[in-house]
PDB file of C-alpha atoms in Angstrom:
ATOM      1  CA  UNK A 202      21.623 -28.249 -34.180  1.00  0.00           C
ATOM      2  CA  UNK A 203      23.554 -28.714 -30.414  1.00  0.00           C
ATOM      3  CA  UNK A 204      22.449 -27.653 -27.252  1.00  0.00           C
ATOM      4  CA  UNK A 205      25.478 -26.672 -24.603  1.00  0.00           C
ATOM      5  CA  UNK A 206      24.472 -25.966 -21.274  1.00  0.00           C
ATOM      6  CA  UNK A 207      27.273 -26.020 -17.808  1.00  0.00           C
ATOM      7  CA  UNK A 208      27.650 -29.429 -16.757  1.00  0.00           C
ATOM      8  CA  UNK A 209      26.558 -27.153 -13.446  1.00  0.00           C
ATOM      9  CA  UNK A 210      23.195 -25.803 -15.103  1.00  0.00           C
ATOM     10  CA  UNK A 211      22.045 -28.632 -17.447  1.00  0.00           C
ATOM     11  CA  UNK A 212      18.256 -29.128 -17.058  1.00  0.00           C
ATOM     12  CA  UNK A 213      17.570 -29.705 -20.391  1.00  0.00           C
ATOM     13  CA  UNK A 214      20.354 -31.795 -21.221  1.00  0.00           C
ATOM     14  CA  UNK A 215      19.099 -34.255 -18.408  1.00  0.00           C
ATOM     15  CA  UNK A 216      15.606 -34.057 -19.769  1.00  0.00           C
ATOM     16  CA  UNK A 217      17.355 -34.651 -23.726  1.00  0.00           C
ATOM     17  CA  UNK A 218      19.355 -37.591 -22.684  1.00  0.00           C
ATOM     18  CA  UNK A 219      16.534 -39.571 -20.232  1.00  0.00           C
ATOM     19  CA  UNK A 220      13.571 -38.464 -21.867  1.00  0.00           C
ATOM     20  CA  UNK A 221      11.634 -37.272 -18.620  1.00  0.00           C
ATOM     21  CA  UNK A 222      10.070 -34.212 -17.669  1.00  0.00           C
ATOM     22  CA  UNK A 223      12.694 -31.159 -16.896  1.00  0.00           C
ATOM     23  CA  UNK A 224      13.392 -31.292 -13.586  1.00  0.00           C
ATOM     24  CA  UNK A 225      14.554 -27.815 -11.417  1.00  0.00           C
ATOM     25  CA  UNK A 226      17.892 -27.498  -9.940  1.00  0.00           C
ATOM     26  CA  UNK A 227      19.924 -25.108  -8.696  1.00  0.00           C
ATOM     27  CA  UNK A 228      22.429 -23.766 -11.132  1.00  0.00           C
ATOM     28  CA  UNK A 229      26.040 -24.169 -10.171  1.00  0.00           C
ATOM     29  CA  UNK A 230      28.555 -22.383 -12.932  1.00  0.00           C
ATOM     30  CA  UNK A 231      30.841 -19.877 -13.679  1.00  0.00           C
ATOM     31  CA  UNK A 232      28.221 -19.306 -17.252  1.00  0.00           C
ATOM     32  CA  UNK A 233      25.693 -17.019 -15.581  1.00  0.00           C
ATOM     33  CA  UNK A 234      23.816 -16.069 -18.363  1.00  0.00           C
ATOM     34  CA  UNK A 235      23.042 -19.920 -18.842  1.00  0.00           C
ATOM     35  CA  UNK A 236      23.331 -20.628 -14.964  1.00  0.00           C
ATOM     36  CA  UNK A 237      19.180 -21.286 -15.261  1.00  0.00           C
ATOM     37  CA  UNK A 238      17.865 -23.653 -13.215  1.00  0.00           C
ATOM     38  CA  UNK A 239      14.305 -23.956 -15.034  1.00  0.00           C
ATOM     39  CA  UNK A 240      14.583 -22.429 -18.515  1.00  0.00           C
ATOM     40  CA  UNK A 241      11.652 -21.096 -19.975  1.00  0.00           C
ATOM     41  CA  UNK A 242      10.295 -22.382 -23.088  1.00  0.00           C
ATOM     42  CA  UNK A 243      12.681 -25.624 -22.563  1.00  0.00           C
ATOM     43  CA  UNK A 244      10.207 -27.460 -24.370  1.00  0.00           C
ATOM     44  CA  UNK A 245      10.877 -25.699 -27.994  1.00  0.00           C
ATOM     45  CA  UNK A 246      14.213 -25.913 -27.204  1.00  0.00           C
ATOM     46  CA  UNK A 247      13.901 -30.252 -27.250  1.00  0.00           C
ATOM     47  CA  UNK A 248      11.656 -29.880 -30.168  1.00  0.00           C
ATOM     48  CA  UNK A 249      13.808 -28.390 -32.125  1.00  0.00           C
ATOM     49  CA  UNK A 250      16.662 -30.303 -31.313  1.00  0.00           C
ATOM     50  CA  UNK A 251      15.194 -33.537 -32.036  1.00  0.00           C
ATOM     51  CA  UNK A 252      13.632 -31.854 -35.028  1.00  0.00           C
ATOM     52  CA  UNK A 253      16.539 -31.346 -36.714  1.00  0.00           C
ATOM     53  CA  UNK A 254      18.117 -34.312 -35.538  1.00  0.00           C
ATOM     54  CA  UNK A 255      20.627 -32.965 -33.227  1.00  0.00           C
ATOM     55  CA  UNK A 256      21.898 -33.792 -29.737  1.00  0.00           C
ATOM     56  CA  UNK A 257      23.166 -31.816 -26.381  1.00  0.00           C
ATOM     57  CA  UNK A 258      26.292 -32.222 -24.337  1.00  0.00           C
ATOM     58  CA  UNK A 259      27.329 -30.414 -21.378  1.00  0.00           C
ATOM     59  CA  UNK A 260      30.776 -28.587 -20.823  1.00  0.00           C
ATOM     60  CA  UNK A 261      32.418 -27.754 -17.764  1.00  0.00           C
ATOM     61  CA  UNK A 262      33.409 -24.667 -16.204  1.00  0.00           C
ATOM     62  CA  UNK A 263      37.043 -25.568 -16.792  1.00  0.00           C
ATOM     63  CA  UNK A 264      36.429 -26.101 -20.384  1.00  0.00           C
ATOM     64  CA  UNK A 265      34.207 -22.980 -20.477  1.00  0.00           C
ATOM     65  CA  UNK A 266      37.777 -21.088 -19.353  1.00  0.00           C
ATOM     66  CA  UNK A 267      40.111 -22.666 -21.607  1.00  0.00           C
ATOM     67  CA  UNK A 268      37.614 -21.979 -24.379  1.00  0.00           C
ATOM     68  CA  UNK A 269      37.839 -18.179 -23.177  1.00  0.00           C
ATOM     69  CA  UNK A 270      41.566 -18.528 -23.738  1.00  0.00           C
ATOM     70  CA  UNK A 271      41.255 -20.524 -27.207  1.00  0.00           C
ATOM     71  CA  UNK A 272      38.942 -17.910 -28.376  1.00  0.00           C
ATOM     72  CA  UNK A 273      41.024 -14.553 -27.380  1.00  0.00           C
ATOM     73  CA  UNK A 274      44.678 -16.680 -28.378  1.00  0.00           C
ATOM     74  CA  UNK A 275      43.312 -17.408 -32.133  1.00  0.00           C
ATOM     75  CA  UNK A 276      40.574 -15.063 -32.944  1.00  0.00           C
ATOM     76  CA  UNK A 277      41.200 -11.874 -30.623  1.00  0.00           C
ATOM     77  CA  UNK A 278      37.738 -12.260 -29.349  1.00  0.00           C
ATOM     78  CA  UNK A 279      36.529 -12.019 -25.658  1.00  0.00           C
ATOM     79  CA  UNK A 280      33.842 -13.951 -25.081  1.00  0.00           C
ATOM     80  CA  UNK A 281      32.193 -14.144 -21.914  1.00  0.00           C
ATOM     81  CA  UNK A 282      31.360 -17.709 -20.360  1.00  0.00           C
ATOM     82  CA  UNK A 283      28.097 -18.452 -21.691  1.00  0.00           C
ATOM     83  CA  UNK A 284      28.960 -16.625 -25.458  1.00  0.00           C
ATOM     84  CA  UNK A 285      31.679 -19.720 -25.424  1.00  0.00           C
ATOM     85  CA  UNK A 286      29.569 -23.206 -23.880  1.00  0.00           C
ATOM     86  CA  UNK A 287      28.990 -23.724 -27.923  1.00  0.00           C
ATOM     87  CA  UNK A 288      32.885 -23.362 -28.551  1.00  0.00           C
ATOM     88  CA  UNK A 289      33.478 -26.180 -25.362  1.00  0.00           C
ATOM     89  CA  UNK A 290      31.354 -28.211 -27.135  1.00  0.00           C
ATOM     90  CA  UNK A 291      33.546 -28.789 -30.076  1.00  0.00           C
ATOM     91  CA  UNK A 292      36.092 -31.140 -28.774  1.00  0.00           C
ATOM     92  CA  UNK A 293      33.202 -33.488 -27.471  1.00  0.00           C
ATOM     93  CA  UNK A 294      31.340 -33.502 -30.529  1.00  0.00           C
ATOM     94  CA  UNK A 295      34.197 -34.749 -32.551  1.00  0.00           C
ATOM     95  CA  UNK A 296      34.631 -37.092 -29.790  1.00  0.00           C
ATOM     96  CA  UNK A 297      31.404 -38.385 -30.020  1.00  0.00           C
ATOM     97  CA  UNK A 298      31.696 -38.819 -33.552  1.00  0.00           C
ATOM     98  CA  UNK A 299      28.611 -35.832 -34.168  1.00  0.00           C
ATOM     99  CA  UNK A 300      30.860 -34.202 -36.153  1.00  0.00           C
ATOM    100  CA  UNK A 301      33.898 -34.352 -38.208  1.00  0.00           C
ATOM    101  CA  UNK A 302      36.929 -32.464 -38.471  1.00  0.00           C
ATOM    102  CA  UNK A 303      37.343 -29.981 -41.453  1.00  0.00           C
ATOM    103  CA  UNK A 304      33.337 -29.510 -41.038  1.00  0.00           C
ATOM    104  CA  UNK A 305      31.807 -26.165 -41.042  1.00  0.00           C
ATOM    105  CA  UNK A 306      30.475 -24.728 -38.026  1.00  0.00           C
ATOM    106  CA  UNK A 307      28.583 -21.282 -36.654  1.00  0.00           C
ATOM    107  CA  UNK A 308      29.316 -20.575 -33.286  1.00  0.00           C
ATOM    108  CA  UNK A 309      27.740 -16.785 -32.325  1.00  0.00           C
ATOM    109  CA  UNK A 310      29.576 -15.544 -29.480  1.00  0.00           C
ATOM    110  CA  UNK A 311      26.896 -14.105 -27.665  1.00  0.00           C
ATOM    111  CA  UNK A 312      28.095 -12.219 -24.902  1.00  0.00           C
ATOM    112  CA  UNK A 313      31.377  -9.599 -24.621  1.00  0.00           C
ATOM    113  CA  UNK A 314      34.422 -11.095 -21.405  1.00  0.00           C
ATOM    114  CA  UNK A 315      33.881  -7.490 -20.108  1.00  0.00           C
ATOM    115  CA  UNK A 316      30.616  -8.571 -18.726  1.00  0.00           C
ATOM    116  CA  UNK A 317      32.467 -10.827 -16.548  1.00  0.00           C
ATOM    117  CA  UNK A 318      36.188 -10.237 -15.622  1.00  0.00           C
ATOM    118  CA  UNK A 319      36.795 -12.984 -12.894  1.00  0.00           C
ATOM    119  CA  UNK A 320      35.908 -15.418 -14.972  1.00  0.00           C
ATOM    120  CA  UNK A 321      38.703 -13.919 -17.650  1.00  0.00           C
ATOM    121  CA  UNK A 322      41.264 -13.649 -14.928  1.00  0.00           C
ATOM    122  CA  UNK A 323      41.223 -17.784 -14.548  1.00  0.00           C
ATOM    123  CA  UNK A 324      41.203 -18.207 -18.360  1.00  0.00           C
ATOM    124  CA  UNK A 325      44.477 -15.633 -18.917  1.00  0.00           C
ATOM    125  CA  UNK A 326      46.888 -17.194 -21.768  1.00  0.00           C
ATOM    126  CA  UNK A 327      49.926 -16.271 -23.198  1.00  0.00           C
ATOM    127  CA  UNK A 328      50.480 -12.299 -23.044  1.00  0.00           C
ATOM    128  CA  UNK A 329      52.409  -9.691 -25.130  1.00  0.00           C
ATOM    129  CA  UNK A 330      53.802  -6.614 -23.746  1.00  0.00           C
ATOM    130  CA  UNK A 331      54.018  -3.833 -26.657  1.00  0.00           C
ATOM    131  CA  UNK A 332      55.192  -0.507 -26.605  1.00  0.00           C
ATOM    132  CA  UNK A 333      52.621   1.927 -28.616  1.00  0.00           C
ATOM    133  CA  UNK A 334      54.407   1.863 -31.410  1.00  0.00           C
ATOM    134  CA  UNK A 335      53.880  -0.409 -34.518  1.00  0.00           C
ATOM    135  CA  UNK A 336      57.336  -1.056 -35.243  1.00  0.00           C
ATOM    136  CA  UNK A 337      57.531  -2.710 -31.434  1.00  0.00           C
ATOM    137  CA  UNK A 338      54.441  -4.301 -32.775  1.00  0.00           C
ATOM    138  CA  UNK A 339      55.521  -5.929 -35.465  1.00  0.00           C
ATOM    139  CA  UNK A 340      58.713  -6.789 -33.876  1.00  0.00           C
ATOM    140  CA  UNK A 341      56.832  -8.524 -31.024  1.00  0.00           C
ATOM    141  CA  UNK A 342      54.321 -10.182 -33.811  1.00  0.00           C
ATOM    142  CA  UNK A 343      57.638 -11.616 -35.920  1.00  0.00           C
ATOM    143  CA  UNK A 344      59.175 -13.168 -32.629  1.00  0.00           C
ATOM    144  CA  UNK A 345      56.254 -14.715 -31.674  1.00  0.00           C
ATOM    145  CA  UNK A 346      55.770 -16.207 -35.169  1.00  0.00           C
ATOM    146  CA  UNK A 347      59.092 -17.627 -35.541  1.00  0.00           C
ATOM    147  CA  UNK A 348      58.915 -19.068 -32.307  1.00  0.00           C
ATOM    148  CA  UNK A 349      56.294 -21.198 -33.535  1.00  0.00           C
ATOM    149  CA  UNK A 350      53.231 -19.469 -31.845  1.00  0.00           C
ATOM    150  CA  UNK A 351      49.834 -19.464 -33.972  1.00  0.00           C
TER     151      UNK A 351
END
């Protein structure tokens, strides 16, 4: 198990890595949902990390955006900030040698990018304009494909 939290809202990740009691803060993040300066029930939440013998990182708020991008570019999901801290993660963790590549992971993206536009606006990627038709479609689709796009 991983805990994410915004390098700007990371309590429990401070009280994970030094051992000490959580201390408060004031949240500072573009991941409002997350943007908590004194979770509740932070204490199950270290339990069950060090249960199950996991670990916590932080991401930033620009990772948090390109992860928005990464998300919408190869799955055509919009996630909202907080639904994609576990997605920033990834890169870290294979950093850090807590995972390794080709290993299976969950990631729930737990909250829609409507809920938070501006945040969507910084994270915009490569866009495709389409006629409503599905011949322009699938014209669009095959030059983007040969082109070497994913």
């Amino acid at each position: 198990m991983v805990g994410v939290q915004a390098e700007g809202a990371s309590p429990v990740y401070r009280s994970f890595v030094t051992g000490e009691k959580l201390e408060t803060i004031i949240p500072d993040t573009i991941a409002d949902s997350i943007a908590v300066g004194k979770p509740r029930n932070y204490i199950k939440a270290l339990n069950s990390i060090r249960e199950s013998r996991g670990t916590m990182v932080t991401v930033s708020d620009e990772e948090i955006i390109n992860s928005i991008k990464v998300l919408g570019e190869k799955a055509g999901v919009f996630g909202e900030p907080a639904g994609v801290a576990g997605l920033a993660a990834i890169p870290k963790l294979l950093e850090e040698g807590f995972m390794d590549r080709g290993e299976v992971v969950c990631h729930v993206v737990t909250g829609n990018g409507l809920k938070d536009i501006q945040s969507a606006m910084k994270a915009k990627g490569t866009l495709i304009s389409v006629e409503p038709d599905i011949e322009d479609v699938r014209e669009k689709l095959h030059q983007r494909t040969s082109q070497g796009g994913d």
